[in-house]
Coordinates of C-alpha atoms in Angstrom, one line a residue:
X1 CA -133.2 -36.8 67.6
X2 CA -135.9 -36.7 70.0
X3 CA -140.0 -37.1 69.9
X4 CA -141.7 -33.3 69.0
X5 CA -144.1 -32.2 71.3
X6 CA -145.7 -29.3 69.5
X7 CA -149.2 -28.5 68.2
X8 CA -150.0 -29.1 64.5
X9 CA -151.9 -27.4 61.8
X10 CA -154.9 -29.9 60.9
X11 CA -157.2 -29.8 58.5
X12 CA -159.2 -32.4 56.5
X13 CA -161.8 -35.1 56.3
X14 CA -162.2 -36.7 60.5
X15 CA -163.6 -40.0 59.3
X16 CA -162.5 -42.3 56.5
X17 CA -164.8 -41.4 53.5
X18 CA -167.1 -44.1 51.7
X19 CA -165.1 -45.9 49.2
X20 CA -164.1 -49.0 47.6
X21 CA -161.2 -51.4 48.8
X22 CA -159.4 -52.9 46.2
X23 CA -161.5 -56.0 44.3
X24 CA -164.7 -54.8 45.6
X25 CA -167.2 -54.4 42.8
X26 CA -167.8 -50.3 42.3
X27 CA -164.8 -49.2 40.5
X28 CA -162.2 -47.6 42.0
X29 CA -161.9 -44.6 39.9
X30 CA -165.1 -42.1 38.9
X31 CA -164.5 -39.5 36.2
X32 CA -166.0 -36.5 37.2
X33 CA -168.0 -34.8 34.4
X34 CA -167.2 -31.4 33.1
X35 CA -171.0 -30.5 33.9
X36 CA -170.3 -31.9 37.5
X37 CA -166.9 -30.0 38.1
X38 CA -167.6 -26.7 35.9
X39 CA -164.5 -27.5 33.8
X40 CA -164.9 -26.8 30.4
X41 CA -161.4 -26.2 29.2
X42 CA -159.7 -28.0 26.1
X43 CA -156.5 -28.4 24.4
X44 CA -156.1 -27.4 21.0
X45 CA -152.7 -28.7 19.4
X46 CA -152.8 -26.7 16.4
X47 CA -153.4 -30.0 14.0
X48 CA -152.7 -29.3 10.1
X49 CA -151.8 -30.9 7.4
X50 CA -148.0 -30.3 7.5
X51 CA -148.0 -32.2 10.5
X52 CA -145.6 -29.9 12.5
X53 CA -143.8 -32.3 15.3
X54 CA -145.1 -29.7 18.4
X55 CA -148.4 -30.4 17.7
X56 CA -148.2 -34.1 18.6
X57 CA -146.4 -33.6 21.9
X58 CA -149.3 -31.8 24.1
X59 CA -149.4 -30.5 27.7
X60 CA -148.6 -30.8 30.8
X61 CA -150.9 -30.3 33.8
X62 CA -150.7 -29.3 37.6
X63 CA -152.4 -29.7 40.9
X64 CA -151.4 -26.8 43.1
X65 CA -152.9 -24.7 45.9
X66 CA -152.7 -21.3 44.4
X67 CA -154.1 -19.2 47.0
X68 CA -153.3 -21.2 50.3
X69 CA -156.8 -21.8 51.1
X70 CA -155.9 -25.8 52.0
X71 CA -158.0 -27.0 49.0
X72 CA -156.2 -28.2 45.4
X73 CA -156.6 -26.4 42.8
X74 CA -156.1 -27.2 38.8
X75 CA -153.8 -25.6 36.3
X76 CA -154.2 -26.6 32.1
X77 CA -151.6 -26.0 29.7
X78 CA -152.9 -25.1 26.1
X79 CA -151.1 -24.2 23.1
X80 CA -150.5 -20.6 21.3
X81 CA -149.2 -18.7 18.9
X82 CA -145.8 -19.4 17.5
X83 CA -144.0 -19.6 14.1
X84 CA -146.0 -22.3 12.2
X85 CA -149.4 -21.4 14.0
X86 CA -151.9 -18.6 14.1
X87 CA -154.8 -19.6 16.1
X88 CA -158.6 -18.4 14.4
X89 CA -159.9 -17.9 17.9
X90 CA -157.7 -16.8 21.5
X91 CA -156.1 -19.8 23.1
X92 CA -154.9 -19.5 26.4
X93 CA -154.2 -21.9 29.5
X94 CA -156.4 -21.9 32.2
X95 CA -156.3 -21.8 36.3
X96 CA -159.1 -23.4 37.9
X97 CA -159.7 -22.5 41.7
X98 CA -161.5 -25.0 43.8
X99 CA -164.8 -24.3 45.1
X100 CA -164.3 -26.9 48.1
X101 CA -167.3 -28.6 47.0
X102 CA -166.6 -30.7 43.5
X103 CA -166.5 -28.0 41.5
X104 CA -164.0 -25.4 40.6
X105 CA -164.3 -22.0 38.7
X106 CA -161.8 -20.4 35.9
X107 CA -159.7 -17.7 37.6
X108 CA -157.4 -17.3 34.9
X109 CA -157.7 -13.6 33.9
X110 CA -158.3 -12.8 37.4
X111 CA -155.0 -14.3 38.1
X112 CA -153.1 -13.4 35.5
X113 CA -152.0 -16.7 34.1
X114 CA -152.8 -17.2 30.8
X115 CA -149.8 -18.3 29.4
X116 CA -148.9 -17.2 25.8
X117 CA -146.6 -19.5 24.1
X118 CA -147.2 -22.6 22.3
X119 CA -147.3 -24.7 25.6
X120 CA -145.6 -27.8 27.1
X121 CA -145.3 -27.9 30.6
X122 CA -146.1 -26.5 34.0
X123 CA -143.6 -26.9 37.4
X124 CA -145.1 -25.6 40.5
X125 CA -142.9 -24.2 43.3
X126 CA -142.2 -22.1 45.8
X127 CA -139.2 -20.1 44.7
X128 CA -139.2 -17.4 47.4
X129 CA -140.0 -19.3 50.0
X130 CA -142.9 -17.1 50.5
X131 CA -145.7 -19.6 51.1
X132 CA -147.5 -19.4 48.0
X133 CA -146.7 -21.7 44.7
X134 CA -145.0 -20.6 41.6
X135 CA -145.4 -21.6 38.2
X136 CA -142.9 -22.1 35.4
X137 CA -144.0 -22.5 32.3
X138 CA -142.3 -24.9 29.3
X139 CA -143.1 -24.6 25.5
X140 CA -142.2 -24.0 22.0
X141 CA -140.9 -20.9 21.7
X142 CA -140.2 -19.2 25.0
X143 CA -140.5 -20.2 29.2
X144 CA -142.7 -18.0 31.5
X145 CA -142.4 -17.8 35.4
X146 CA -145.2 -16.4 36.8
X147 CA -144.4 -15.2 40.6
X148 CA -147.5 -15.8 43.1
X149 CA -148.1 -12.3 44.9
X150 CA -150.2 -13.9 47.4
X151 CA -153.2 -12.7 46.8
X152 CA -154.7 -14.6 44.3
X153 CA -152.8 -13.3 41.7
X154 CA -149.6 -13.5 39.5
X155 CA -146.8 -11.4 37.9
X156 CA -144.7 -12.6 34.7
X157 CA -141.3 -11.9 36.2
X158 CA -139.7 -14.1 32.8
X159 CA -137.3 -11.5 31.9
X160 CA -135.6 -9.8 35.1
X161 CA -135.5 -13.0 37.0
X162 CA -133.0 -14.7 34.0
X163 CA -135.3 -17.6 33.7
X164 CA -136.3 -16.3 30.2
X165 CA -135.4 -19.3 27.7
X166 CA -136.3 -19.5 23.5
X167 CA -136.3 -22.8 21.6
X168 CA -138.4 -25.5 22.7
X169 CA -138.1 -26.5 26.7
X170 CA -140.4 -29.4 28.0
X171 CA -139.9 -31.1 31.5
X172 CA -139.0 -28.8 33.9
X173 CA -138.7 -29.8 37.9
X174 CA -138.0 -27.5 40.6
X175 CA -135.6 -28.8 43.7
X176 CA -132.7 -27.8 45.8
X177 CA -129.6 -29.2 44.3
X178 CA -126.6 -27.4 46.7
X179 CA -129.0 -27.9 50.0
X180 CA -129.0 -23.7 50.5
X181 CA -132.3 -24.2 51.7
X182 CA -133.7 -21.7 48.3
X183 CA -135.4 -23.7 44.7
X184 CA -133.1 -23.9 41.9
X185 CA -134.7 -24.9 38.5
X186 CA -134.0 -27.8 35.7
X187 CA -135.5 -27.3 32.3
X188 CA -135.3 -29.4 29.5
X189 CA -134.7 -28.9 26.2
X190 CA -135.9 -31.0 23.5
X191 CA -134.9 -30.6 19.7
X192 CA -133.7 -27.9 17.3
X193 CA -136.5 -26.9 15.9
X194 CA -136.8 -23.3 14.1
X195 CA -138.4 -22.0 11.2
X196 CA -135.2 -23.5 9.4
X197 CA -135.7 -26.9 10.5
X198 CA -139.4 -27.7 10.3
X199 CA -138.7 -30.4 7.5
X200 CA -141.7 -31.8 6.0
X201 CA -142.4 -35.9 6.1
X202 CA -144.5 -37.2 3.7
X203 CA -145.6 -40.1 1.6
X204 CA -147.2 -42.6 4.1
X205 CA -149.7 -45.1 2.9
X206 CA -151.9 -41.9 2.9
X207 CA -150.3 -40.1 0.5
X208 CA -150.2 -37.4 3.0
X209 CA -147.6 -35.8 5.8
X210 CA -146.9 -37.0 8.7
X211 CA -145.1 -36.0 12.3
X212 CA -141.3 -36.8 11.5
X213 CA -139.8 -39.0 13.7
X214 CA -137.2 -37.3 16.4
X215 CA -134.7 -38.9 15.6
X216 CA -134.0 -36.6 12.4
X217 CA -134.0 -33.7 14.9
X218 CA -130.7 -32.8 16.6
X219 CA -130.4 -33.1 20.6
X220 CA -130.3 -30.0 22.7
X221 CA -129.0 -28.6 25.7
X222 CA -130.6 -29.0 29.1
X223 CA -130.0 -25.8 31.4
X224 CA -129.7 -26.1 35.5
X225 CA -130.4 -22.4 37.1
X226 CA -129.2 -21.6 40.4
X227 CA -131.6 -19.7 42.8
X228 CA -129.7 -16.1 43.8
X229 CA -132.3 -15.9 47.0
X230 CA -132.9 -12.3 45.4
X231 CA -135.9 -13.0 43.0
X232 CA -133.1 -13.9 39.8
X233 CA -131.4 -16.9 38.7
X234 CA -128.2 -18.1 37.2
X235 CA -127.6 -20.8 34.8
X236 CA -125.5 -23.3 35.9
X237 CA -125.4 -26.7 34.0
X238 CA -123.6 -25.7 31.0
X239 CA -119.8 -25.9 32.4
X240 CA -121.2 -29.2 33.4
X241 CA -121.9 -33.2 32.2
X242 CA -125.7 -31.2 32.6
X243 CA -124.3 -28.7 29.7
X244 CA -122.4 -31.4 27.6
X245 CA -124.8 -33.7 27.6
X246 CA -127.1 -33.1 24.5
X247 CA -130.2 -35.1 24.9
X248 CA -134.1 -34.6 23.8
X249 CA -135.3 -34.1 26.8
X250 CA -139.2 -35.0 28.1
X251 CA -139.9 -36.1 31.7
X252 CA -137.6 -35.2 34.5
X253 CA -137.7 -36.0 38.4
X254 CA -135.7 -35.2 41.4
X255 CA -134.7 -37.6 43.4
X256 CA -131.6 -39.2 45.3
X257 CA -130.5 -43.0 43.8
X258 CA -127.5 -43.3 46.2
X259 CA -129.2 -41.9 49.6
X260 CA -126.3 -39.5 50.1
X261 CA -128.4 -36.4 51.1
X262 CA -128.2 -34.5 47.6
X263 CA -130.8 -34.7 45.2
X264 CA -129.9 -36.1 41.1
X265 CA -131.7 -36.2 38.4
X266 CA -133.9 -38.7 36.0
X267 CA -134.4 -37.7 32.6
X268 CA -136.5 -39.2 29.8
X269 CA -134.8 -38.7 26.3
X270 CA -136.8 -39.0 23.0
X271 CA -134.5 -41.3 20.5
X272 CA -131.5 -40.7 22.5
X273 CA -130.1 -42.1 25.4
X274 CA -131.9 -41.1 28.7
X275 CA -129.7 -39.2 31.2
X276 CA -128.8 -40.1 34.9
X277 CA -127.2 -36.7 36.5
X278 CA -125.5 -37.8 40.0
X279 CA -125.6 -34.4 41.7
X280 CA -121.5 -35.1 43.3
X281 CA -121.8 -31.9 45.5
X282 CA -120.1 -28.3 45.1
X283 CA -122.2 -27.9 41.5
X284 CA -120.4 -30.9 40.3
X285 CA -122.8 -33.4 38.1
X286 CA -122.2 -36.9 36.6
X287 CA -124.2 -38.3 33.9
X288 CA -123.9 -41.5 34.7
X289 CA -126.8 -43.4 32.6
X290 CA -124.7 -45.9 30.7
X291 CA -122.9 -47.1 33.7
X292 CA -125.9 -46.9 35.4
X293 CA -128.1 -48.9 32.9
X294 CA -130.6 -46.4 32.5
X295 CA -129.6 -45.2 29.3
X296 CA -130.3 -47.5 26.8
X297 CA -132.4 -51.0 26.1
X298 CA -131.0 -53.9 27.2
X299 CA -129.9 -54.4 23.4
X300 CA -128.0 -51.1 23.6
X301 CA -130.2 -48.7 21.6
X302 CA -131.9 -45.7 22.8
X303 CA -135.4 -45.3 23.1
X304 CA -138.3 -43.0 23.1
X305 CA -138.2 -42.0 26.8
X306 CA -141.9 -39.9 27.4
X307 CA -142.8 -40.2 31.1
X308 CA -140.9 -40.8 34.2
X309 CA -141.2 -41.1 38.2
X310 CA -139.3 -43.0 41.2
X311 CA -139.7 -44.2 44.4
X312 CA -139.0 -47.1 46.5
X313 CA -141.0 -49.6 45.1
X314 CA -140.7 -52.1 48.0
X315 CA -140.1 -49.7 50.7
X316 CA -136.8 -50.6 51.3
X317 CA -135.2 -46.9 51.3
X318 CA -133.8 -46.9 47.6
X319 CA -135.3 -45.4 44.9
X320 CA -136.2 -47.2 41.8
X321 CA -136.9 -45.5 38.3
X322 CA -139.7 -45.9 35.6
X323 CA -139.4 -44.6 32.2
X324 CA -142.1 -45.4 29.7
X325 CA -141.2 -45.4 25.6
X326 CA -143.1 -45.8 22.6
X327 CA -145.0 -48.9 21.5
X328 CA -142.8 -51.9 20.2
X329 CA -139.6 -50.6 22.5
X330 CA -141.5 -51.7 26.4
X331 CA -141.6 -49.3 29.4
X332 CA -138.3 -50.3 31.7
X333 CA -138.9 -50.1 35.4
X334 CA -135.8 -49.8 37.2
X335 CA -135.0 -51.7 40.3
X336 CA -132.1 -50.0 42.2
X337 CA -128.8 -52.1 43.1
X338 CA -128.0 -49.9 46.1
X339 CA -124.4 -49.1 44.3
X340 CA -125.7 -46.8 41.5
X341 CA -127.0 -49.3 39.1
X342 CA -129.9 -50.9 38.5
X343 CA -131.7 -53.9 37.0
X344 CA -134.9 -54.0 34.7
X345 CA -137.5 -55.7 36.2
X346 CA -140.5 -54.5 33.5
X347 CA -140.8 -58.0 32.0
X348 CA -140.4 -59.9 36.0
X349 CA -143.2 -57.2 37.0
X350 CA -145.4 -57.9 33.8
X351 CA -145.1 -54.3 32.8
X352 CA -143.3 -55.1 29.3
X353 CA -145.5 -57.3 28.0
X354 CA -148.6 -54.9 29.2
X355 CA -147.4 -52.2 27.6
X356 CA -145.8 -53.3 24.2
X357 CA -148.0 -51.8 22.0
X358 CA -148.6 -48.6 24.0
X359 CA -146.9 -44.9 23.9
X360 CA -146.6 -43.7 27.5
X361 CA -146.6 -40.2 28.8
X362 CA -148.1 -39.2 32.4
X363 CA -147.2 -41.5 35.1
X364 CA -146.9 -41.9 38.7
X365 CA -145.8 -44.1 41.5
X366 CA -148.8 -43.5 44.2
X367 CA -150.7 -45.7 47.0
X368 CA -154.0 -45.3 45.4
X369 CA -155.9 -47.5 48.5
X370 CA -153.5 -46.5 51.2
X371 CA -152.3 -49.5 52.2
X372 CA -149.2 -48.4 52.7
X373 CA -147.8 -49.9 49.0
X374 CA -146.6 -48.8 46.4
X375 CA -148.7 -48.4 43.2
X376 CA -148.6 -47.6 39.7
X377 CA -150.7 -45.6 37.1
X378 CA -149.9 -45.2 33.3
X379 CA -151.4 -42.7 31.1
X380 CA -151.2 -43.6 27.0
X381 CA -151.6 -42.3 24.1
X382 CA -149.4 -42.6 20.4
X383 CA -148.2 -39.5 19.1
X384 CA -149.0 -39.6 15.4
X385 CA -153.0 -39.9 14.5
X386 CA -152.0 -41.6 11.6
X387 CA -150.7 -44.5 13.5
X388 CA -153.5 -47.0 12.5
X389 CA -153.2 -46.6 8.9
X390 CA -149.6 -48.1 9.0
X391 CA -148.7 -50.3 12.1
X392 CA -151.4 -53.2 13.5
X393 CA -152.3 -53.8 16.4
X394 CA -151.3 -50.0 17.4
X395 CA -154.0 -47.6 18.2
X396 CA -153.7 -43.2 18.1
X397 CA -156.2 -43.4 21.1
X398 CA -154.9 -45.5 24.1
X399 CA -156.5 -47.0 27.4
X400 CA -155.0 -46.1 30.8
X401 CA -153.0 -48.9 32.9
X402 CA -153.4 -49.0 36.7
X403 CA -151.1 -51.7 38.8
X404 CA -151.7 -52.5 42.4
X405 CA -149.1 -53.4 44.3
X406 CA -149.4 -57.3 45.8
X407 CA -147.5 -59.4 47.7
X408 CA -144.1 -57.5 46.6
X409 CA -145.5 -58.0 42.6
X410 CA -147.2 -55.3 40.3
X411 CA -150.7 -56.6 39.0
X412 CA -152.8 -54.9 36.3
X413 CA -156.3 -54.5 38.1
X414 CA -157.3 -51.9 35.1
X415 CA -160.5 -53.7 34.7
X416 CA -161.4 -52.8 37.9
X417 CA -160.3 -49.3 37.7
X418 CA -163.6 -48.2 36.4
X419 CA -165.3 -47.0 33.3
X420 CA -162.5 -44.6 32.0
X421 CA -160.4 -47.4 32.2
X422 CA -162.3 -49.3 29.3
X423 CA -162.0 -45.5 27.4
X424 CA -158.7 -44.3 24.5
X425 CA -156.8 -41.3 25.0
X426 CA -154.6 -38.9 23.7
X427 CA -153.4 -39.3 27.2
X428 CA -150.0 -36.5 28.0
X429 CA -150.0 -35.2 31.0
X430 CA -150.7 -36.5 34.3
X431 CA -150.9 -35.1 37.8
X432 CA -152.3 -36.4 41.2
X433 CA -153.6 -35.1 44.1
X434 CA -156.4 -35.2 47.1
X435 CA -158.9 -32.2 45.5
X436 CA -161.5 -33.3 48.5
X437 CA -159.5 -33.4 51.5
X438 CA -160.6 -36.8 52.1
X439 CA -157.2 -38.5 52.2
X440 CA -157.7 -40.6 48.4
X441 CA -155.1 -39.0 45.5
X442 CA -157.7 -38.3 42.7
X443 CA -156.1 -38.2 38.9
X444 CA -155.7 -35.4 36.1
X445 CA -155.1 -36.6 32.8
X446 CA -154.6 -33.7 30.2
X447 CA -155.2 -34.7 26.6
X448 CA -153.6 -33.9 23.7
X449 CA -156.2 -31.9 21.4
X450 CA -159.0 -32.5 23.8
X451 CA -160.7 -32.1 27.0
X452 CA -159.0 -33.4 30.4
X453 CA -160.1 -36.0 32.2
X454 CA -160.9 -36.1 36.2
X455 CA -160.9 -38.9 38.3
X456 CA -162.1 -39.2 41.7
X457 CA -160.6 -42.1 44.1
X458 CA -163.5 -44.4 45.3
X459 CA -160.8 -46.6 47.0
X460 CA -159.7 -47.5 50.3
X461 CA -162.1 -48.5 52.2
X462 CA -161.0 -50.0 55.5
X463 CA -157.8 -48.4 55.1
X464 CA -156.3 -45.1 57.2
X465 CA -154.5 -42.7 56.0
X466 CA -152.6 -39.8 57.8
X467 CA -151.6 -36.5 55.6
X468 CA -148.9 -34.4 56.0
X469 CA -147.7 -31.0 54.7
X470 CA -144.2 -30.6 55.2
X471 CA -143.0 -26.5 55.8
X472 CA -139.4 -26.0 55.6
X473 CA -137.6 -23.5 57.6
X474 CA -134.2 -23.5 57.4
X475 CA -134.7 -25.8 54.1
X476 CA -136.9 -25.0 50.6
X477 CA -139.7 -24.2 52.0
X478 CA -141.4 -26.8 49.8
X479 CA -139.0 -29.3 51.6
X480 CA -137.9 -31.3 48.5
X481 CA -136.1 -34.3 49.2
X482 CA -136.8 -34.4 52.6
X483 CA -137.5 -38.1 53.8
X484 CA -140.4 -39.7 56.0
X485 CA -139.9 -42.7 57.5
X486 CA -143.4 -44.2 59.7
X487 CA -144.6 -47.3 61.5
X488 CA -148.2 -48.4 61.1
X489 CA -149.1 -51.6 62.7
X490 CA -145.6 -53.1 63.3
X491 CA -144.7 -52.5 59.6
X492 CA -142.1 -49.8 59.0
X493 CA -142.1 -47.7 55.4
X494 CA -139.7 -44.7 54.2
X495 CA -140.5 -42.4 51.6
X496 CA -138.2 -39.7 49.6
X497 CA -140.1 -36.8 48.7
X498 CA -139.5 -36.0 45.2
X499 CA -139.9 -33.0 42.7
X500 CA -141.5 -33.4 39.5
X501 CA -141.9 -36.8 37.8
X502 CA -144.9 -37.8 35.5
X503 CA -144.7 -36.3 31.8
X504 CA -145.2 -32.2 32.2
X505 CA -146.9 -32.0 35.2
X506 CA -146.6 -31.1 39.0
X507 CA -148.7 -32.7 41.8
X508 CA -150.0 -32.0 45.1
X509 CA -147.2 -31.2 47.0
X510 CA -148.7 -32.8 50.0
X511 CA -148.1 -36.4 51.3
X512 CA -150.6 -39.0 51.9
X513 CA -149.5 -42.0 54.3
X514 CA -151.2 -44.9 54.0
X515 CA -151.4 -46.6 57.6
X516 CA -153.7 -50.2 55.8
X517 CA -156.0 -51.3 58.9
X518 CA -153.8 -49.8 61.3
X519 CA -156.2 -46.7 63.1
X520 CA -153.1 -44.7 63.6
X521 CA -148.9 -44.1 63.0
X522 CA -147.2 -45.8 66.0
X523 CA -144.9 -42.7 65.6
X524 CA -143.5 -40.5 62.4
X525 CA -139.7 -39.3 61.5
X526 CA -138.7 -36.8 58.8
X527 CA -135.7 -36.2 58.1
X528 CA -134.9 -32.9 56.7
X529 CA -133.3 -32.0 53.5
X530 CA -130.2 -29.9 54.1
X531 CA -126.3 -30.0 55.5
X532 CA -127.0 -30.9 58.9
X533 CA -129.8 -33.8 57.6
X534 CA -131.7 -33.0 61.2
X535 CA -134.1 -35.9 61.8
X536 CA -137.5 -34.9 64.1
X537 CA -139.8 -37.7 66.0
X538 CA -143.5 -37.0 66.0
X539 CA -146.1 -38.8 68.2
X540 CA -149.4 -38.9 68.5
X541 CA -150.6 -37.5 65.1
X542 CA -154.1 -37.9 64.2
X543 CA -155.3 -40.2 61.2
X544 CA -157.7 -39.3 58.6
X545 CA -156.7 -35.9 59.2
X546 CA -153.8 -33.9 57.0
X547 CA -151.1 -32.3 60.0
X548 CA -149.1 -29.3 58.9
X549 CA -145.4 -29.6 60.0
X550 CA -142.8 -26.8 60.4
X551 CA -139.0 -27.9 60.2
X552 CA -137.7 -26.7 63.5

């Protein structure tokens, strides 16, 4: 290992931007009007009075740089036409290109992305290793992958690159799981649900239908597809514990629990156990949940599993794990024993008792005031509109949490999040990412029958920040699961970059150090993803500034 002397790529805000440091006054979060940011797009989940159980899932959402140009753009997942819906009016998804001045403008048509089946999810990545981001699309009735050509449009390449799947997929992450240095895909299946089974669920206090619960649906297959490196894909999970495994899959993330260089898998089950997939090497896979205890409450009975992410809470190099259920069964945050097990600290953390009578989705683990902690943001919302009639003290339309990270403790500082914090959701999807350059991860909530909701980061000031934009040579070119390790200050912190995580949704695939007072990074290390697990030494990189860096 030695210290890199080459020239970087930098782009981005020279100066720390006015903001708010945590407990200041002006809230930390602004939502950015659709008049303001020119988006005008909104969800339509197909609600009717059979109450079909797609409808009350919703989308996923995406922060991705389509065309290269350095600058975040937005990607909306709608609904469509399928077997128990045909829509009055065209409903489509939509890509939003950012204008680099707070406003962005619908290039959907232009691009050739408007989806097409009744929509779920979205997982950004570069497959090809070409540059530009590709996008997969989840949903009830078929997948889509729509290959980026580069210039600034897309071609639906579903069907000859093997990727085409029926049924109903949701969470799908993309991330190297033999270390080839190529993508390979995981996409999650949720329940059987054909024009056979749509059973009908009536008889409430309303006299009326109502969105069965899961549990009546029978688990599915999840499908692992291995990148050829020649544009088409092979499915490889189903001669594994990936295969056998029948689950009703939602949120998935990438990431390594046992630091041994190859990345597993998280995944969120709906009234079945969740799934822990410890990626063994050689296309072996574990599920692992059970002895892990991540796969059921601490009573022993599955939950509701909607929305998951991990990271090293405490910056001590292992990941931890966050899965967030519906309201009565608490959201479990996972702290990680260091020998494949782990402990739930939700109630120690105050995150049980904050979130008992709330249905979490969208979520993510993110140093929102870059002091170099970890934070935590929650996106809500209960999945049958009929809700109220039946259960007190649970609301359809649900606030958003926020939890700064103090003194090694999680504290709600939602009432100081701002005025969209005091708003109800049908909160789903979430995504974040830095749509200004200025070094602050902003937030994208998509809403479930309704508009989405943008919010701009007002944090931070005081504190320094240094971005980077990893480029994988010899790995993806994405570099998924490559780790950074960076002092700031005397203080030492290690991140894993991770694929996927929230509910649906991709984020910026960029990452945002925060360096607290400290002007600049007394020095930087990443550690590649791959066989060899090559670790580079940078010095010298410029705060308040985002560096591009190429794997050597």
């Amino acid at each position: 290992m030695k210290t890199s002397r080459r020239r970087f790529l930098q782009y981005g805000a020279a100066t720390l931007p006015a903001g708010r440091l945590f407990g200041a006054s002006a809230p930390l979060f602004e939502e950015i009007s659709p008049a303001k940011s020119g988006i005008r797009f909104v969800h339509q989940n197909a609600l009717s009075e059979k109450r079909y159980l797609p409808e009350s899932l919703g989308p996923g959402c995406a922060f991705l740089d389509f065309d290269n140009d350095g600058w975040l753009d937005i990607y909306l997942v709608n609904s469509g036409p399928c077997d128990f819906w045909t829509p009055s009016q065209p409903v489509r998804n939509a890509l939003y290109r950012n204008n680099r001045d707070g406003t962005f403008t619908d290039v959907t048509e232009r691009a050739g992305v408007p989806g097409g089946n009744f929509g779920m999810g979205v997982a950004v990545g570069d497959y090809n290793n070409d540059g530009f981001p590709d996008l997969f699309l989840t949903g009830y009735g078929r997948t889509i992958l729509y290959r980026n050509n580069g210039d600034g449009t897309f071609t639906d390449v579903t069907k000859q690159s093997g990727l085409l799947v029926e049924g109903w997929t949701t969470g799908a992450v993309w991330f190297d799981y033999d270390n080839d240095g190529r993508l390979d895909l995981f996409v999650g299946s949720y329940v059987d649900y054909g024009k056979g089974e749509h059973y009908s669920c009536g008889n409430n206090k309303l006299g009326r239908n109502f969105y069965c619960v899961p549990r009546l649906f029978k688990p599915t297959a999840s499908l692992l597809f291995h990148n050829n490196g020649d544009g088409t894909f092979t499915e490889t999970g189903s001669k594994t514990d990936i295969g056998s495994s029948l689950g009703k899959a939602l949120g998935v993330v990438a990431t390594d629990v046992n630091n041994d260089g190859l990345t597993d898998l998280f995944v969120a089950n709906d009234t079945s156990p969740n799934c822990l997939f410890l990626n063994r090497g050689g296309g072996r896979w574990e599920e692992a949940a059970l002895a892990a205890g991540v796969g059921f409450s601490s009573d022993g009975r599955p939950r509701s599993g909607m929305g998951v992410d991990s990271a090293s809470l405490r910056g001590d190099g292992w990941q931890d794990l966050f899965v967030a259920n519906i309201d009565q069964e608490k959201f479990s945050l996972y702290k990680n024993q260091h020998d494949e097990t782990f402990q739930d600290i939700a109630f120690d953390e105050g995150i049980a008792q904050a979130t008992r009578l709330l249905s979490g989705w969208g979520l993510k683990f993110f140093d929102y005031d870059n002091d170099g902690e970890v934070d935590l943001i929650l996106a809500n919302g209960h999945p049958d509109d009929m809700v109220e009639s039946y259960s007190p003290g649970v609301k359809y339309r649900e606030p958003l949490l926020l939890f700064h990270q103090e003194k090694g403790r999680l504290r709600d500082v939602s009432s100081l999040a701002g005025p969209a914090f005091r708003q109800s959701y049908t909160a789903r999807g979430l995504a974040v990412g830095d749509i200004a350059n200025e070094g602050r991860l902003d937030l994208l909530i998509a809403n479930n029958g309704g508009a989405p909701v943008l919010l701009k980061n007002r944090s931070g000031e005081g504190n320094h920040w240094l971005g980077l934009k990893l480029r994988g040579t010899l790995c993806n070119r994405d570099a998924i699961g490559a780790r950074v390790t960076w002092s700031a200050g005397g203080v030492q912190r290690s991140r894993l970059k991770t694929g996927g995580g929230s509910y649906l949704s991709s984020h910026d695939p960029r990452e945002i150090l925060g360096l607290g007072r400290a002007e600049k990074a007394d020095w930087l290390e990443v550690k590649w993803p791959g066989p060899d697990g090559k670790t580079e030494r940078f010095a010298g990189l410029p705060s308040g500034r985002y560096s591009v860096i190429t794997q050597k």
